[in-house]
Tab-separated table of C-alpha atoms in Angstrom:
chain	number	residue	atom	x	y	z
M	1	MET	CA	1.283	29.351	6.515
M	2	SER	CA	4.611	28.862	7.586
M	3	GLU	CA	7.436	31.137	6.379
M	4	LYS	CA	9.780	30.268	3.316
M	5	PHE	CA	12.481	27.276	4.006
M	6	LYS	CA	14.804	25.876	1.307
M	7	VAL	CA	14.838	22.221	0.179
M	8	ALA	CA	17.791	20.830	-0.950
M	9	LEU	CA	17.012	17.670	-3.888
M	10	VAL	CA	20.387	15.907	-2.790
M	11	GLN	CA	21.278	13.917	-7.115
M	12	THR	CA	23.153	10.875	-6.742
M	13	CYS	CA	24.220	8.041	-9.011
M	14	ALA	CA	24.374	5.235	-5.949
M	15	SER	CA	25.678	1.709	-6.438
M	16	GLY	CA	26.311	-1.236	-5.694
M	17	ASP	CA	28.822	-0.600	-2.976
M	18	MET	CA	26.324	-0.209	-0.537
M	19	GLN	CA	29.235	1.759	2.030
M	20	GLN	CA	30.692	3.993	-0.623
M	21	THR	CA	27.255	5.368	-1.683
M	22	LEU	CA	26.534	6.162	1.803
M	23	VAL	CA	29.667	7.805	1.955
M	24	ARG	CA	28.997	9.739	-0.338
M	25	ALA	CA	25.603	10.812	-0.033
M	26	GLU	CA	26.577	12.004	3.585
M	27	GLU	CA	29.263	14.100	2.088
M	28	MET	CA	26.353	15.866	-0.062
M	29	ALA	CA	24.111	15.832	2.652
M	30	ARG	CA	26.368	18.312	3.912
M	31	GLN	CA	27.068	20.379	1.536
M	32	ALA	CA	23.753	21.369	1.042
M	33	ALA	CA	22.957	21.853	4.457
M	34	ALA	CA	26.340	24.582	5.182
M	35	GLU	CA	24.557	26.009	1.766
M	36	GLY	CA	21.222	26.842	4.228
M	37	ALA	CA	18.558	24.246	3.020
M	38	ASP	CA	15.960	23.283	5.380
M	39	LEU	CA	14.447	20.297	3.921
M	40	LEU	CA	16.745	17.557	2.263
M	41	GLN	CA	15.611	14.717	-0.306
M	42	PHE	CA	17.641	11.807	-1.560
M	43	ALA	CA	16.257	10.116	-4.479
M	44	GLU	CA	14.508	6.084	-4.622
M	45	PHE	CA	17.439	3.528	-3.706
M	46	PHE	CA	19.479	6.219	-2.897
M	47	SER	CA	21.599	4.161	-1.158
M	48	CYS	CA	22.701	0.918	-3.385
M	49	TYR	CA	20.763	1.213	-6.541
M	50	ASP	CA	21.754	-2.858	-7.496
M	51	ILE	CA	19.636	-4.626	-10.425
M	52	ASP	CA	20.345	-7.523	-12.424
M	53	ASP	CA	20.119	-7.689	-16.109
M	54	GLU	CA	16.380	-8.931	-15.732
M	55	GLY	CA	15.910	-5.196	-14.031
M	56	ILE	CA	14.839	-7.093	-10.598
M	57	HIS	CA	16.996	-6.050	-7.432
M	58	THR	CA	18.692	-7.345	-5.363
M	59	GLY	CA	19.763	-6.985	-1.618
M	60	PRO	CA	17.264	-5.896	1.179
M	61	LEU	CA	18.623	-5.006	4.260
M	62	PRO	CA	16.161	-5.532	7.974
M	63	GLU	CA	15.312	-1.823	9.431
M	64	GLU	CA	17.023	-2.468	12.920
M	65	SER	CA	20.215	-3.424	10.790
M	66	HIS	CA	20.457	-0.730	7.926
M	67	PRO	CA	22.905	1.337	8.080
M	68	ALA	CA	21.337	3.879	6.388
M	69	LEU	CA	18.643	4.499	9.478
M	70	PRO	CA	21.116	5.751	12.230
M	71	LEU	CA	23.265	7.642	9.714
M	72	PHE	CA	21.024	10.367	8.820
M	73	ALA	CA	19.129	9.706	11.965
M	74	ASP	CA	21.703	11.099	13.436
M	75	LEU	CA	22.753	13.612	10.425
M	76	ALA	CA	19.372	15.468	10.407
M	77	LYS	CA	20.018	16.509	14.879
M	78	GLU	CA	22.820	17.490	14.337
M	79	LEU	CA	22.395	19.028	10.765
M	80	GLY	CA	19.273	20.575	12.760
M	81	VAL	CA	17.592	19.701	9.283
M	82	TRP	CA	14.569	17.754	7.796
M	83	ILE	CA	15.594	14.498	5.673
M	84	ASP	CA	13.425	12.446	3.137
M	85	LEU	CA	15.885	9.182	2.836
M	86	GLY	CA	13.413	9.212	-1.290
M	87	SER	CA	13.925	5.100	0.191
M	88	ILE	CA	15.682	1.686	0.605
M	89	THR	CA	14.624	-1.898	-0.051
M	90	VAL	CA	13.932	-3.682	3.653
M	91	PRO	CA	12.378	-7.433	3.770
M	92	ALA	CA	8.282	-7.907	3.368
M	93	PRO	CA	7.236	-10.478	5.141
M	94	ASP	CA	6.756	-12.528	1.334
M	95	GLY	CA	9.863	-13.203	0.856
M	96	ARG	CA	9.939	-10.067	-0.773
M	97	ALA	CA	11.263	-6.708	0.029
M	98	TYR	CA	9.471	-3.073	0.755
M	99	ASN	CA	10.475	-0.045	-1.226
M	100	ARG	CA	10.487	1.787	1.489
M	101	GLN	CA	10.693	5.787	1.780
M	102	TYR	CA	11.446	7.512	4.943
M	103	VAL	CA	11.327	10.990	6.388
M	104	ILE	CA	13.037	11.839	9.543
M	105	ASP	CA	12.966	14.995	11.924
M	106	ASP	CA	15.640	17.638	12.299
M	107	GLN	CA	15.770	15.945	15.815
M	108	GLY	CA	15.970	12.742	13.690
M	109	ILE	CA	13.195	10.757	15.071
M	110	VAL	CA	11.159	9.106	11.668
M	111	ARG	CA	8.516	11.261	11.341
M	112	ALA	CA	6.301	8.421	8.430
M	113	THR	CA	7.314	5.532	6.190
M	114	TYR	CA	5.777	5.251	2.848
M	115	GLU	CA	6.003	1.901	0.719
M	116	LYS	CA	6.273	2.194	-2.967
M	117	ILE	CA	2.174	0.945	-4.156
M	118	HIS	CA	3.085	0.849	-7.819
M	119	LEU	CA	5.807	-1.152	-9.436
M	120	PHE	CA	7.594	-0.453	-12.838
M	121	ASP	CA	6.290	-3.999	-14.505
M	122	VAL	CA	7.550	-2.572	-18.040
M	123	ASN	CA	9.319	-3.946	-21.295
M	124	LEU	CA	10.879	-0.742	-23.142
M	125	GLY	CA	12.129	-2.522	-25.919
M	126	ASP	CA	16.104	-3.464	-27.222
M	127	ASP	CA	16.591	-5.749	-24.191
M	128	ASP	CA	15.826	-3.123	-21.747
M	129	ARG	CA	12.760	-4.274	-19.084
M	130	TYR	CA	12.299	-3.993	-15.217
M	131	ARG	CA	10.403	-6.475	-13.104
M	132	GLU	CA	9.623	-4.944	-9.659
M	133	SER	CA	7.297	-6.804	-8.753
M	134	ALA	CA	9.757	-10.348	-8.562
M	135	SER	CA	11.736	-9.034	-5.770
M	136	LEU	CA	9.207	-5.967	-4.957
M	137	ALA	CA	6.260	-6.177	-2.896
M	138	PRO	CA	3.254	-3.554	-3.401
M	139	GLY	CA	2.790	-1.185	-0.736
M	140	GLU	CA	-1.143	-0.369	0.150
M	141	ARG	CA	-1.368	2.693	2.231
M	142	ALA	CA	-1.213	6.367	1.440
M	143	VAL	CA	0.665	8.261	3.601
M	144	VAL	CA	0.739	12.727	4.322
M	145	THR	CA	2.475	13.639	6.995
M	146	ASP	CA	2.671	17.127	9.129
M	147	THR	CA	6.534	19.378	8.529
M	148	PRO	CA	7.067	22.607	10.015
M	149	TRP	CA	6.315	24.468	6.517
M	150	GLY	CA	2.838	21.868	5.262
M	151	LYS	CA	1.817	19.057	4.645
M	152	LEU	CA	4.092	16.039	2.778
M	153	GLY	CA	2.465	13.976	0.288
M	154	LEU	CA	4.571	10.852	-0.409
M	155	SER	CA	5.423	8.519	-3.168
M	156	ILE	CA	7.831	6.958	-5.512
M	157	CYS	CA	8.816	6.995	-9.368
M	158	TYR	CA	6.185	5.348	-11.262
M	159	ASP	CA	3.588	5.781	-8.406
M	160	VAL	CA	3.948	9.558	-10.691
M	161	ARG	CA	1.956	7.503	-13.767
M	162	PHE	CA	-1.167	7.212	-11.003
M	163	PRO	CA	-2.473	10.858	-10.389
M	164	HIS	CA	-5.158	9.483	-8.190
M	165	LEU	CA	-2.781	8.787	-5.824
M	166	TYR	CA	-1.891	12.308	-6.034
M	167	ARG	CA	-5.442	13.727	-5.900
M	168	ASP	CA	-6.135	12.090	-2.934
M	169	LEU	CA	-3.068	12.955	-1.126
M	170	ALA	CA	-3.551	16.546	-1.555
M	171	LYS	CA	-7.333	16.314	-0.437
M	172	ALA	CA	-6.213	14.963	2.367
M	173	GLY	CA	-3.895	18.621	3.043
M	174	ALA	CA	-0.822	17.493	1.204
M	175	ASP	CA	1.000	20.769	0.186
M	176	PHE	CA	4.406	19.791	-0.919
M	177	LEU	CA	4.705	15.489	-3.032
M	178	THR	CA	7.408	13.553	-2.845
M	179	VAL	CA	8.244	11.870	-6.068
M	180	PRO	CA	12.279	10.425	-5.375
M	181	ALA	CA	12.662	8.536	-8.437
M	182	ALA	CA	14.899	6.868	-9.882
M	183	PHE	CA	13.539	7.093	-13.993
M	184	THR	CA	15.629	5.341	-16.122
M	185	HIS	CA	17.655	7.762	-19.320
M	186	LYS	CA	14.517	6.352	-21.564
M	187	THR	CA	11.200	7.326	-19.930
M	188	GLY	CA	12.291	10.449	-18.562
M	189	GLN	CA	13.763	12.602	-21.982
M	190	ASP	CA	10.458	11.727	-23.342
M	191	HIS	CA	8.028	11.801	-19.659
M	192	TRP	CA	9.544	13.409	-16.821
M	193	HIS	CA	9.101	16.750	-16.720
M	194	VAL	CA	5.486	15.719	-18.182
M	195	LEU	CA	4.395	13.828	-15.777
M	196	LEU	CA	5.882	15.945	-12.866
M	197	ARG	CA	4.121	19.177	-14.192
M	198	ALA	CA	0.590	18.078	-14.152
M	199	ARG	CA	0.806	16.484	-11.457
M	200	ALA	CA	1.581	19.761	-9.772
M	201	ILE	CA	-0.794	21.916	-12.087
M	202	GLU	CA	-3.625	19.146	-11.062
M	203	THR	CA	-2.890	19.376	-6.669
M	204	GLY	CA	-1.745	22.574	-6.484
M	205	CYS	CA	0.954	21.049	-4.824
M	206	PHE	CA	4.619	21.699	-4.987
M	207	VAL	CA	6.339	18.760	-5.899
M	208	LEU	CA	10.043	16.948	-5.236
M	209	ALA	CA	11.931	15.268	-6.995
M	210	THR	CA	15.038	13.993	-6.771
M	211	CYS	CA	15.982	11.390	-9.424
M	212	GLN	CA	19.345	9.319	-9.579
M	213	SER	CA	22.237	10.716	-12.157
M	214	GLY	CA	24.043	8.915	-14.337
M	215	ARG	CA	24.840	4.875	-14.819
M	216	HIS	CA	24.657	1.847	-12.802
M	217	GLY	CA	26.138	-1.076	-14.775
M	218	LYS	CA	24.216	-1.489	-17.488
M	219	ALA	CA	21.093	0.961	-16.083
M	220	ARG	CA	20.904	4.945	-16.578
M	221	THR	CA	19.082	6.945	-14.995
M	222	TYR	CA	17.863	10.431	-16.336
M	223	GLY	CA	18.630	12.579	-13.508
M	224	HIS	CA	16.866	15.531	-14.202
M	225	SER	CA	15.872	16.317	-10.095
M	226	LEU	CA	13.313	18.694	-10.550
M	227	VAL	CA	11.745	21.584	-8.363
M	228	ILE	CA	8.335	22.396	-9.197
M	229	GLY	CA	5.356	24.890	-7.652
M	230	PRO	CA	1.891	24.726	-7.325
M	231	TRP	CA	1.159	26.524	-11.126
M	232	GLY	CA	3.674	23.874	-12.958
M	233	ASP	CA	6.292	25.962	-12.905
M	234	ILE	CA	9.853	24.583	-13.195
M	235	LEU	CA	11.910	25.983	-10.133
M	236	ALA	CA	14.854	24.835	-10.280
M	237	GLU	CA	16.003	21.788	-12.146
M	238	GLY	CA	20.172	19.669	-11.646
M	239	PRO	CA	22.004	18.227	-14.383
M	240	GLU	CA	21.837	14.830	-16.453
M	241	ASP	CA	24.266	12.707	-15.867
M	242	GLU	CA	26.230	13.856	-12.552
M	243	GLU	CA	25.009	14.483	-8.978
M	244	ALA	CA	24.693	17.713	-7.455
M	245	VAL	CA	23.007	19.701	-4.519
M	246	VAL	CA	19.872	21.405	-6.209
M	247	ILE	CA	18.400	23.832	-4.114
M	248	ALA	CA	15.512	26.021	-4.076
M	249	GLU	CA	13.687	28.501	-1.762
M	250	ILE	CA	9.864	26.986	-1.514
M	251	ASP	CA	7.260	29.824	-0.055
M	252	PRO	CA	4.027	27.360	0.770
M	253	ALA	CA	1.692	30.452	0.665
M	254	GLU	CA	2.405	29.634	-3.223
M	255	VAL	CA	0.232	26.643	-2.440
M	256	ALA	CA	-3.276	28.897	-1.021
M	257	LYS	CA	-2.691	31.333	-3.787
M	258	VAL	CA	-2.665	28.907	-6.599
M	259	ARG	CA	-5.865	27.053	-5.227
M	260	ALA	CA	-7.663	30.179	-4.960
M	261	ARG	CA	-7.014	31.178	-8.634
M	262	ILE	CA	-8.548	27.509	-9.607
M	263	PRO	CA	-10.229	26.032	-6.839
M	264	ALA	CA	-10.491	22.478	-9.006
M	265	LEU	CA	-10.052	19.779	-5.656
M	266	LYS	CA	-13.023	21.736	-4.957
M	267	HIS	CA	-14.453	21.135	-7.742
M	268	ASP	CA	-14.701	17.527	-7.807
M	269	ARG	CA	-17.595	16.126	-8.029
M	270	PRO	CA	-18.610	12.383	-8.032
M	271	TYR	CA	-19.401	10.473	-11.341
M	272	ASP	CA	-21.079	7.483	-12.851
M	273	LYS	CA	-17.846	5.055	-14.228
M	274	PRO	CA	-18.338	3.693	-17.438
M	275	GLU	CA	-18.622	-0.162	-16.757
M	276	PRO	CA	-14.773	-1.665	-17.083
M	277	ALA	CA	-14.462	-3.316	-20.799
M	278	LYS	CA	-14.205	-6.422	-21.832
M	279	ALA	CA	-11.499	-8.014	-22.333
M	280	ASP	CA	-11.619	-9.584	-25.939
M	281	ALA	CA	-12.072	-13.382	-25.871
M	282	ALA	CA	-9.586	-13.566	-28.205
M	283	GLU	CA	-6.282	-12.354	-26.180
């Protein structure tokens, strides 16, 4: 297992003004590198967070012309850091967009991409509703990629509510799980810490979860970006309504130590599943 390294969660408050948002994101990336970070992670929709009153996302840009990609590829090479871009929206073949995550190495090369699999279609009450599937297309592929410190398993935001995805990532060798997010304030205050700690405990992985913070028009995100150890302990946490660079030192050797204490991944067994419940005929 590799040596210890520093991760920086770059917690921003993205707006619908992409140019302004990217300027601020670059400033904070430079701050993170100056503080010794080796791996930087941004939040979901880090370059532009623009949704309408129905929770529908607007404004995807083609990958080849998206300003965030060359900007942060060049920055990764200049600063000598790896960058998890969180996510941006790029057009999908069906006319919607993919919510796509990018992992860029310290030479400015894209090492992996991942499209968010699970889409946030919910009604939280009080006119607080989201319909991601109206504008976003789901991904179809789970992704694990190599880094100098171990294997990184990729996910985005609402994926965190589907634990089987993370168990599959861990069984594929993931040591660290990414969960860049734009968690709503309402769900965040009740579920954010619990879900992320559970995913760490279940898999024996580190969890890196950068969340947007503050207000974005009518929307409000939760902040509280978290670095969680494989035992489920919180190693670092961001503020609620402010931008911040949250740094933690990570020892990859802790993954093997925790899994040796509770080898739950090895104890998995196949079993006969019960039949799915049938919908009530009256519904």
